[in-house]
Structure formats: structure tokens, C-alpha cells
PDB file of C-alpha atoms in Angstrom:
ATOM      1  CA  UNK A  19      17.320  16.274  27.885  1.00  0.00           C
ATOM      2  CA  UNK A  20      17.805  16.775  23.984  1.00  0.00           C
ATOM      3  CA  UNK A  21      17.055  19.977  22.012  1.00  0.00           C
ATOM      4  CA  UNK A  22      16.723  20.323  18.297  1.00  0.00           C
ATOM      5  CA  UNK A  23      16.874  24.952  17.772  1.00  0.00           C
ATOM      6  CA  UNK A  24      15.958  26.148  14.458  1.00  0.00           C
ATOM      7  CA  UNK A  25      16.409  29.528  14.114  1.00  0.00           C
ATOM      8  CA  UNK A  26      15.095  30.451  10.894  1.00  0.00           C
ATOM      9  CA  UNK A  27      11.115  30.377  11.194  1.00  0.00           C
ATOM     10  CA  UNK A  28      11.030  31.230   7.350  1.00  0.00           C
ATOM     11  CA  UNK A  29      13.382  31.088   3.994  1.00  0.00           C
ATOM     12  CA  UNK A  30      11.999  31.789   0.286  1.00  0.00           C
ATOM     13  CA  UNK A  31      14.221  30.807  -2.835  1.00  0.00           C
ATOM     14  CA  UNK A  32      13.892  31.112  -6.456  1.00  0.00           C
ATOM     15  CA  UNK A  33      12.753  28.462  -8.371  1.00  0.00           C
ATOM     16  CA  UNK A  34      16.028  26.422  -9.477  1.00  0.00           C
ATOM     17  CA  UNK A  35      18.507  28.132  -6.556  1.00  0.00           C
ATOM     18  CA  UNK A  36      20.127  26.345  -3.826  1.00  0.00           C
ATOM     19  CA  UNK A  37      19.030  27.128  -0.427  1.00  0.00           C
ATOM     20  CA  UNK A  38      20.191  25.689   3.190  1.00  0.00           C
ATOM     21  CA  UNK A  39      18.061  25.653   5.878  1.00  0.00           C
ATOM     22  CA  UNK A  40      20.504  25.548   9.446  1.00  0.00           C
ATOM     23  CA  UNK A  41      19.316  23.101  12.863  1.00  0.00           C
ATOM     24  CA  UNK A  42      21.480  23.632  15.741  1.00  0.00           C
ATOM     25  CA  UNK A  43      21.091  20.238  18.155  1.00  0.00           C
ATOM     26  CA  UNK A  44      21.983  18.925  22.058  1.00  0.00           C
ATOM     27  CA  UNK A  45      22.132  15.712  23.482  1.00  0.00           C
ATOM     28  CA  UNK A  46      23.834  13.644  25.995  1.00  0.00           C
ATOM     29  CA  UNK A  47      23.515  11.012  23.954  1.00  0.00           C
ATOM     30  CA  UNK A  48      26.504   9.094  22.253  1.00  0.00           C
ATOM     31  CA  UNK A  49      24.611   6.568  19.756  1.00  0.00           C
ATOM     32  CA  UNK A  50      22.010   9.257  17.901  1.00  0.00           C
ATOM     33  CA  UNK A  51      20.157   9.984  14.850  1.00  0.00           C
ATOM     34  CA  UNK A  52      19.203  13.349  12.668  1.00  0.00           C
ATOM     35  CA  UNK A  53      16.205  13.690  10.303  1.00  0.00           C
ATOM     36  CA  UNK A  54      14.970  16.150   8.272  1.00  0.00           C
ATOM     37  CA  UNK A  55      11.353  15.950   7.564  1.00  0.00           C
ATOM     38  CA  UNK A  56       8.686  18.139   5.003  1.00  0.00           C
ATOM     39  CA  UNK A  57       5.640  18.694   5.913  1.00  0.00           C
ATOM     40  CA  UNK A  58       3.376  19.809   3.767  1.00  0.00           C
ATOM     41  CA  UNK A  59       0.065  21.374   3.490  1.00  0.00           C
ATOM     42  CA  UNK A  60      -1.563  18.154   3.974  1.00  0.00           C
ATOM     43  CA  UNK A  61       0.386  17.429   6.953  1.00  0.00           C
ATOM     44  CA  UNK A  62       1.147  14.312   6.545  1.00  0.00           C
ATOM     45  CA  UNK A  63       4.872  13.776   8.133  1.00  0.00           C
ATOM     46  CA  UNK A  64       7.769  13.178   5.007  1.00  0.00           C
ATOM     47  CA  UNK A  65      11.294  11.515   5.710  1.00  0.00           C
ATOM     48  CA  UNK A  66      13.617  13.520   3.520  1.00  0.00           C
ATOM     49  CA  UNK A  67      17.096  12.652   4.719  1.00  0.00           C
ATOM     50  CA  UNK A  68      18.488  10.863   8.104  1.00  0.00           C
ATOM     51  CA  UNK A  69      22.063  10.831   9.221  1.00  0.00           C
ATOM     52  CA  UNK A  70      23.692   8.529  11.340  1.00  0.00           C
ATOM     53  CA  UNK A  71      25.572  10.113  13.955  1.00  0.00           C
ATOM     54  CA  UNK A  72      28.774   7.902  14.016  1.00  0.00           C
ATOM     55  CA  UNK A  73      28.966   8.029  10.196  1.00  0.00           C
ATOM     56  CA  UNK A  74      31.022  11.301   9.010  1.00  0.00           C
ATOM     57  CA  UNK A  75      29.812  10.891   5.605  1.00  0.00           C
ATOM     58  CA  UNK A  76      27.349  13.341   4.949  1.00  0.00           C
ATOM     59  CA  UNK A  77      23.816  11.825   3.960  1.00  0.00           C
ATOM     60  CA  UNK A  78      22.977  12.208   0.291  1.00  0.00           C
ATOM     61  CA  UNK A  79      19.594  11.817  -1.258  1.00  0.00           C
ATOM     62  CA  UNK A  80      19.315  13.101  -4.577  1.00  0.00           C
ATOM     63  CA  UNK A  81      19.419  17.032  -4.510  1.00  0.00           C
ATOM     64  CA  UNK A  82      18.940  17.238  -0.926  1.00  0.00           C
ATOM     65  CA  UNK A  83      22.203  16.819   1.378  1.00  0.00           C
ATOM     66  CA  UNK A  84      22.817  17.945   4.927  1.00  0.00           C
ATOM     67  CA  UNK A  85      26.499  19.452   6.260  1.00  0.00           C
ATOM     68  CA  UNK A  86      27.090  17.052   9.168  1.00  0.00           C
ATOM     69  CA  UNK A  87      29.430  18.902  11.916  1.00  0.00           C
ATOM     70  CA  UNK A  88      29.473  16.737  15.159  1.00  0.00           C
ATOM     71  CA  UNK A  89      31.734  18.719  17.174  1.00  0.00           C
ATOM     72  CA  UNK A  90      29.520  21.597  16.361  1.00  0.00           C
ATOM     73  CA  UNK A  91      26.173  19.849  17.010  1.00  0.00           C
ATOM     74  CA  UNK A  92      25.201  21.338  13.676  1.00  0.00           C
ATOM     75  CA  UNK A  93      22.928  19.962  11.083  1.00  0.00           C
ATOM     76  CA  UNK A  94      22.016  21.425   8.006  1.00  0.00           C
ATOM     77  CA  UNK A  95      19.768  20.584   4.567  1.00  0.00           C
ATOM     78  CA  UNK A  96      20.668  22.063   1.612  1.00  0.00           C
ATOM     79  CA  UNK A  97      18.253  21.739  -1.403  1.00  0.00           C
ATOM     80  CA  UNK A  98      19.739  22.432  -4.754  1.00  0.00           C
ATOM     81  CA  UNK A  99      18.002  23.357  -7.843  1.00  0.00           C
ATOM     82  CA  UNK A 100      14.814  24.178  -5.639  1.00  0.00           C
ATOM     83  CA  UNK A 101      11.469  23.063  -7.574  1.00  0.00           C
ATOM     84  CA  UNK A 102       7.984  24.244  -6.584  1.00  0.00           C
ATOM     85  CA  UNK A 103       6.763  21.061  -4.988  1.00  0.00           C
ATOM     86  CA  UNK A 104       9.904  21.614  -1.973  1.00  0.00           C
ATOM     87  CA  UNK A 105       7.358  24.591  -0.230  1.00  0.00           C
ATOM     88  CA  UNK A 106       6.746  23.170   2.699  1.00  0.00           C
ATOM     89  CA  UNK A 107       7.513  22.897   6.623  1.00  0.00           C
ATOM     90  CA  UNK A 108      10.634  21.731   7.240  1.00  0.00           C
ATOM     91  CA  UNK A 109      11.427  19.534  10.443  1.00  0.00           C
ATOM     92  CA  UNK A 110      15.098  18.702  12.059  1.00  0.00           C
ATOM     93  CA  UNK A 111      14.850  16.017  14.096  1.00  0.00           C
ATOM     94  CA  UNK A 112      17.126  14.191  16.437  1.00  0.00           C
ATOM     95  CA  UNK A 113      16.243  10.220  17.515  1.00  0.00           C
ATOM     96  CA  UNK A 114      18.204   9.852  21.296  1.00  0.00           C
ATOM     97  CA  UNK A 115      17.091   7.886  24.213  1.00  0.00           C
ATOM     98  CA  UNK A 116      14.306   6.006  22.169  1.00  0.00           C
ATOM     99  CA  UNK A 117      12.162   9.354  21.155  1.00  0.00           C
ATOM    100  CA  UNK A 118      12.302  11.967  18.661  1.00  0.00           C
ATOM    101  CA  UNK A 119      12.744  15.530  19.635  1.00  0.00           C
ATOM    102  CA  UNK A 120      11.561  18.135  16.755  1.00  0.00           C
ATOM    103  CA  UNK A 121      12.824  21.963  16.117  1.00  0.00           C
ATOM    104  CA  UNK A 122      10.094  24.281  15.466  1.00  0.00           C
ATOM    105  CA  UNK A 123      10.392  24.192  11.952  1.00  0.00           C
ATOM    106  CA  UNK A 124      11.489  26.623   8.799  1.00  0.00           C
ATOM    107  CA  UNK A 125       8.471  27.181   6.707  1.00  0.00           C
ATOM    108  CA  UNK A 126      10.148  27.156   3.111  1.00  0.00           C
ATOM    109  CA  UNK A 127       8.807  29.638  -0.153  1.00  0.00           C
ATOM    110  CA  UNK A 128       9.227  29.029  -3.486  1.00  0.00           C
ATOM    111  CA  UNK A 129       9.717  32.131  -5.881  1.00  0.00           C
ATOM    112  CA  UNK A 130       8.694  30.745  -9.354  1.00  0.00           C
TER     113      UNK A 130
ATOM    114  CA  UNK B   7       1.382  -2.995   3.040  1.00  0.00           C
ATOM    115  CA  UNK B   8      -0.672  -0.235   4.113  1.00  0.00           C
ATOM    116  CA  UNK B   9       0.633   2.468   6.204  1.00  0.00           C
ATOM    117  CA  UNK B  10      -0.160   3.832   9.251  1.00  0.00           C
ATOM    118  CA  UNK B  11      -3.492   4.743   9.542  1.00  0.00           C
ATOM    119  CA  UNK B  12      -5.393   7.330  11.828  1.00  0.00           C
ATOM    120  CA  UNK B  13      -8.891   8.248  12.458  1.00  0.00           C
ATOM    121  CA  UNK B  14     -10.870  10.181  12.606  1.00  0.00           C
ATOM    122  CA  UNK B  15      -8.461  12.727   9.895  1.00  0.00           C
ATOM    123  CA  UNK B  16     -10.865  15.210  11.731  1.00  0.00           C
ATOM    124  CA  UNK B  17     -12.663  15.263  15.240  1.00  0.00           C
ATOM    125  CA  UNK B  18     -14.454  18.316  16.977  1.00  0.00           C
ATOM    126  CA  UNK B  19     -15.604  18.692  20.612  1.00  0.00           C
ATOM    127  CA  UNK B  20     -16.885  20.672  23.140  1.00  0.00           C
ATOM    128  CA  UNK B  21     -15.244  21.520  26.017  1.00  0.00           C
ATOM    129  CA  UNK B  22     -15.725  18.694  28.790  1.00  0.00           C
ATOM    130  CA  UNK B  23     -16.459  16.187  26.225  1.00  0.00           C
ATOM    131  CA  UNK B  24     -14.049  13.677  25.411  1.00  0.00           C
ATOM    132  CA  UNK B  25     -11.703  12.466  22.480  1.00  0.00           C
ATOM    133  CA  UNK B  26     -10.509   9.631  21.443  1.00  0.00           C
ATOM    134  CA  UNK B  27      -8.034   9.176  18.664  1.00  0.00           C
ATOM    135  CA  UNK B  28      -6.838   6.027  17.372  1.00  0.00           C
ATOM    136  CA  UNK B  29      -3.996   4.854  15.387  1.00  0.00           C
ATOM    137  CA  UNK B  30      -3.476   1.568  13.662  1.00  0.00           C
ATOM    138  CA  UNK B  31       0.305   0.522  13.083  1.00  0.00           C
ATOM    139  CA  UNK B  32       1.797  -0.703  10.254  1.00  0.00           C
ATOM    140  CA  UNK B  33       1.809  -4.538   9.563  1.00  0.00           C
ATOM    141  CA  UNK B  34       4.067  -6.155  11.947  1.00  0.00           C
ATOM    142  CA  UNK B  35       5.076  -2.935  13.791  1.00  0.00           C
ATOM    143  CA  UNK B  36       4.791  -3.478  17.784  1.00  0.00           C
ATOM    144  CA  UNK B  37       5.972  -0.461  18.652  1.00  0.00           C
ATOM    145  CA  UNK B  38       3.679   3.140  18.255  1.00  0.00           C
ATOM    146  CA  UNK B  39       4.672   6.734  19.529  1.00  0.00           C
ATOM    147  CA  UNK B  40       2.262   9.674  19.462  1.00  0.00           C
ATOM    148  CA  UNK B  41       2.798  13.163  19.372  1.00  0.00           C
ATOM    149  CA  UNK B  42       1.184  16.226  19.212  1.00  0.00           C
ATOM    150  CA  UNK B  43       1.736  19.669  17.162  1.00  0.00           C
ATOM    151  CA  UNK B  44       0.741  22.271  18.457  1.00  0.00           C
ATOM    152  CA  UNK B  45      -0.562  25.487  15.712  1.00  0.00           C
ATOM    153  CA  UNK B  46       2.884  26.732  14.110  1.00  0.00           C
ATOM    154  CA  UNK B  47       4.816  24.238  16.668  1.00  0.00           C
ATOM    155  CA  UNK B  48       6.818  21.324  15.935  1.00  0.00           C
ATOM    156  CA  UNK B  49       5.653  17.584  16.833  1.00  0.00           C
ATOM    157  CA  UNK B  50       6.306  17.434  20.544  1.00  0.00           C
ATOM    158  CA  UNK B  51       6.805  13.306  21.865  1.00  0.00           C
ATOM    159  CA  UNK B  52       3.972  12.647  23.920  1.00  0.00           C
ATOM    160  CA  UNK B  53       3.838   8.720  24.860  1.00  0.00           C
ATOM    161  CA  UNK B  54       5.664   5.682  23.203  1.00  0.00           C
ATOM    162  CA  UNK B  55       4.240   1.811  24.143  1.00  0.00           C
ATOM    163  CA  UNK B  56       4.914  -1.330  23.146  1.00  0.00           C
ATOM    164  CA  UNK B  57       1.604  -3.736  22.810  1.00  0.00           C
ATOM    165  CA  UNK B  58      -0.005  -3.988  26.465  1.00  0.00           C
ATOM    166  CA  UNK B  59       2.550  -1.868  28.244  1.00  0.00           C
ATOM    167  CA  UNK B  60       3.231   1.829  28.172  1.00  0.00           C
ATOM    168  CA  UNK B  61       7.437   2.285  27.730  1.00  0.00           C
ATOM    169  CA  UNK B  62       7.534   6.174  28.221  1.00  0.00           C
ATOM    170  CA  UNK B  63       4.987   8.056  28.443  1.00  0.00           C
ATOM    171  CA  UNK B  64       7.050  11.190  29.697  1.00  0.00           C
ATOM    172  CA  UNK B  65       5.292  13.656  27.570  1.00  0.00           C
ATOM    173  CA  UNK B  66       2.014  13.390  28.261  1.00  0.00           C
ATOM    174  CA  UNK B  67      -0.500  15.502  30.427  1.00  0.00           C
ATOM    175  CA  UNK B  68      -0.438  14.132  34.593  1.00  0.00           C
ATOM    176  CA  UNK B  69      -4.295  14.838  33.661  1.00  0.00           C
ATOM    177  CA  UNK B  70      -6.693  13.851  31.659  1.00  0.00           C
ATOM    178  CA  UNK B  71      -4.619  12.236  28.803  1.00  0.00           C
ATOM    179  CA  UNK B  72      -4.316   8.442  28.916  1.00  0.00           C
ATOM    180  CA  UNK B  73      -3.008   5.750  26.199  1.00  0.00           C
ATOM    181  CA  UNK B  74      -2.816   2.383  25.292  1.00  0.00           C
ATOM    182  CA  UNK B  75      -2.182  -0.205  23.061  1.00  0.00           C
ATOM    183  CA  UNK B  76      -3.936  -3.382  23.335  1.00  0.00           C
ATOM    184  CA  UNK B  77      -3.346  -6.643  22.440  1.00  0.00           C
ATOM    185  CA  UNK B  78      -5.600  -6.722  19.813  1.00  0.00           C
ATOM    186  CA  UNK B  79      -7.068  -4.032  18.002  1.00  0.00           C
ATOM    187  CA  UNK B  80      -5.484   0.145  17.319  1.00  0.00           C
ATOM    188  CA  UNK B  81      -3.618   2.470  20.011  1.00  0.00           C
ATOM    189  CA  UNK B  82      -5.921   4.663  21.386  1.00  0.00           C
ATOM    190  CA  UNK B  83      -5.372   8.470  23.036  1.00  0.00           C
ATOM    191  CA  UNK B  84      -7.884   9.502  25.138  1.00  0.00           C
ATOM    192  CA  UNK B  85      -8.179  13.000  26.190  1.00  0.00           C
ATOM    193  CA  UNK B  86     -11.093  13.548  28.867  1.00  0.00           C
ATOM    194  CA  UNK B  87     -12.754  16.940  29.658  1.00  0.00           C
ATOM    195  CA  UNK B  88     -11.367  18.597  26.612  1.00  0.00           C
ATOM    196  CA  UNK B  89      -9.858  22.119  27.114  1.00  0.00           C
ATOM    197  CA  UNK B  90      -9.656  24.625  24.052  1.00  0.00           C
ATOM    198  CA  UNK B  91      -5.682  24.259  24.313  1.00  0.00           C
ATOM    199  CA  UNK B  92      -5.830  20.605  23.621  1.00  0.00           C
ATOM    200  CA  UNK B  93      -6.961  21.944  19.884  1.00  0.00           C
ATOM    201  CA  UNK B  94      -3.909  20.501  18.061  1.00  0.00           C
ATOM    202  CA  UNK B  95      -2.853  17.638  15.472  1.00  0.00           C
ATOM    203  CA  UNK B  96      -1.864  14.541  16.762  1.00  0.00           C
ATOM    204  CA  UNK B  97       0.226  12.425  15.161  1.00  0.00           C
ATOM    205  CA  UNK B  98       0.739   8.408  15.544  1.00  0.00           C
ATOM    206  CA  UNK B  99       3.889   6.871  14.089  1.00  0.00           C
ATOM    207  CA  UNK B 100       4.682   3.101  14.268  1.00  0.00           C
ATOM    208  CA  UNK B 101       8.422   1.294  14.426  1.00  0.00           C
ATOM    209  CA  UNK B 102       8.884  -2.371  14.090  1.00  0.00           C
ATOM    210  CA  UNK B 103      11.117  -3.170  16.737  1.00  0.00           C
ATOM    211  CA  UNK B 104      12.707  -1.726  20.145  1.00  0.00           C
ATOM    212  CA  UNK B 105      15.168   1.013  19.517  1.00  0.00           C
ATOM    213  CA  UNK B 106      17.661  -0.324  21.895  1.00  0.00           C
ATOM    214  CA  UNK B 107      20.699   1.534  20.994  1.00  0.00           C
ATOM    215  CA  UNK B 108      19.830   1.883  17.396  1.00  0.00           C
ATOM    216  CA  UNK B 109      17.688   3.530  15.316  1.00  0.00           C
ATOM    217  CA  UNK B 110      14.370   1.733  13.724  1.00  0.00           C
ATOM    218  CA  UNK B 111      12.710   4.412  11.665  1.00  0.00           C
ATOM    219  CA  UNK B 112       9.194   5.467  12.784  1.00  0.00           C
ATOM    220  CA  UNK B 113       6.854   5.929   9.911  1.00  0.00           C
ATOM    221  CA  UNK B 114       4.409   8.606  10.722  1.00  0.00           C
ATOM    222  CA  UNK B 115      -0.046   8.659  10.066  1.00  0.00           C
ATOM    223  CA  UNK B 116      -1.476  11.394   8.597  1.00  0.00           C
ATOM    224  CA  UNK B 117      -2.866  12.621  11.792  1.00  0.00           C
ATOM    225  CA  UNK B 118      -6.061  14.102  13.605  1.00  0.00           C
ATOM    226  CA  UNK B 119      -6.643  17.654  13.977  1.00  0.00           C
ATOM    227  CA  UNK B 120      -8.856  17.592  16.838  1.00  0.00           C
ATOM    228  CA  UNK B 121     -10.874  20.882  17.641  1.00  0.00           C
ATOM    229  CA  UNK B 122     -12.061  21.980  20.961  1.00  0.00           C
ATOM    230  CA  UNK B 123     -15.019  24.449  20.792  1.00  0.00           C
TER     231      UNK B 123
END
């Protein structure tokens, strides 16, 4: 079985800060995948990032980048230079044995 | 190319009706997984299924839940005798190929918040 923990139900930041959110993650799985998805009021399900497991490099996408630690099963986002539009739900995810397995999610506040 | 699409967005029912929720795939995705989300929960896998065959359906209800995926025409999730705790969103994603030992992303509907009454 795979587990994706999340252990911070809620994080606020000030408008232009840097904030991580953490995702703790098991599997038995060798060949994996990690997401981070938003999910906004609307609901609708938003890809942010996705990490390959077998690449060390940690995933990049513009001011959102995740601290990769295998050995640690640890996988974190970190937004920088927050902006109003990031308040959402936030998602880690982890693709192994064909299905994805979600945390419970880190509702995220904006302070303007 | 026009994404994955769900409906109804919005679906209420009394309890011992039924529900059924349907999702059409992206163009030339064969592959559709749905999940449900529980109030203040995370998506929780339900069923995945290829066209005409069900792959893994490990997450869904022994009772009263069923899905498929026909040949022709959207994936449907039926959910007979509704129960108040079946009040969730449910969430269809499509992929356009077998995952195998790699990844093919899933790209996610909008969903339908069904209410039981």
C-alpha cells in the first residue's frame, strides 16, 4: 500500500513571502511519481509541479519548486514571492502501481 | 481539444434513489480513473478501466457502486440506493495510454458534487 501524510491542514503567508508546504510519502514502489496539485474554490483539479522519482534534480516550474529527498520519502513545494491567486487547496500526490494516492491537503491563506 | 468533461457539475438525490455520473475522456485517451473527495478529504482512487474492461477497481464500494466504460459513448458511475455519506465530489480524470511502469499524466474533469438528501 502507498501513503501520501500531510501534516499541515493549514498555512497563511504574506503576500510576496516564500512559504513551503511539507508531504511526507510511502511506497513499495521503485519506478514512482510525485505531484503537487491546487485546488481551488472551483474545484477543478490543477497540476502544479510533478517529479520523477529516479531524477535527483529537483522539479522547477517558475516560482514553485519542491525539495526532493528520496531517502527521506520527503516531498516538499515551496512557493516564492506568494501572489493572491496561490490560496487554494494544496494536494501531494504520489503515482505507484498505476493509481494516484492523495494527502489530505494544506489549505493555503494569503495575507495581502 | 477539449478536456475532460463531466456531468451533471451538480446532481441531488434522495436517499434510495440512484446516481449516475458520467465522464467523457479527452480525445484519444482510453484510459479513465475516478475518484471521490470526500468534504475536507483528499481525492481517494476509486476505480480505473480501460474501454470495455474494468483494470482496478480496488477502491470502490463491494455495494452498490458499479462502473464502466463502454465502447462507445462516456464512463459512467453508478451509485444505487444512495446513502447520505455518498454526498461527495467525484472526480473523472482521463490518461492516454497504460501506465505500465511509467507515468502518463491523468488530466482531471471538473467534477460532480452529488448530494444525498
Amino acid at each position: 500500500a502507498q501513503t501520501v501524510t500531510q501534516s499541515q491542514p493549514e498555512m497563511s503567508v504574506q503576500e510576496a513571502e516564500t512559504v513551503t508546504l511539507s508531504c511526507t510519502y510511502d511506497t513499495s514502489e521503485s519506478d514512482y511519481y510525485l505531484f503537487w496539485y491546487k485546488q481551488p474554490p472551483s474545484r477543478q483539479m490543477i497540476l502544479v509541479i510533478r517529479q520523477e522519482a529516479y531524477k535527483q534534480q529537483n522539479a522547477t516550474e517558475n516560482r514553485f519548486s519542491v525539495n526532493f529527498q528520496k531517502a527521506a520519502k520527503s516531498f516538499s513545494l515551496k512557493i516564492s514571492d506568494s501572489q493572491l491567486g496561490d490560496a487554494a487547496m494544496y494536494f501531494c500526490a504520489l503515482f505507484g502501481n498505476e493509481k494516484l494516492t492523495f494527502g489530505t491537503g494544506t489549505r493555503l491563506t494569503i495575507i495581502p | 481539444n477539449a478536456g475532460v468533461m463531466q456531468n451533471p457539475r451538480h446532481l441531488v438525490r434522495r436517499r434510495g434513489q440512484e446516481a449516475r455520473l458520467r465522464c467523457s475522456p479527452m480525445k484519444g485517451h482510453s484510459h479513465v480513473y475516478w475518484y471521490r473527495q470526500l468534504p475536507e478529504e483528499g481525492l481517494k482512487f476509486m476505480v480505473y478501466l480501460q474501454k470495455e474492461n474494468i483494470i482496478d477497481e480496488s477502491g470502490m464500494p463491494k455495494e452498490r457502486f458499479s462502473a464502466e466504460f463502454p465502447k462507445e459513448g462516456p464512463s459512467i458511475l453508478r451509485i444505487q440506493q444512495v446513502v447520505r455519506g455518498d454526498s461527495a465530489a467525484y472526480f473523472c480524470a482521463s490518461s492516454p495510454r497504460e501506465g505500465l511502469s511509467s507515468y502518463n499524466e491523468q488530466f482531471f474533469g471538473p467534477g460532480t458534487r452529488l448530494t444525498v438528501l
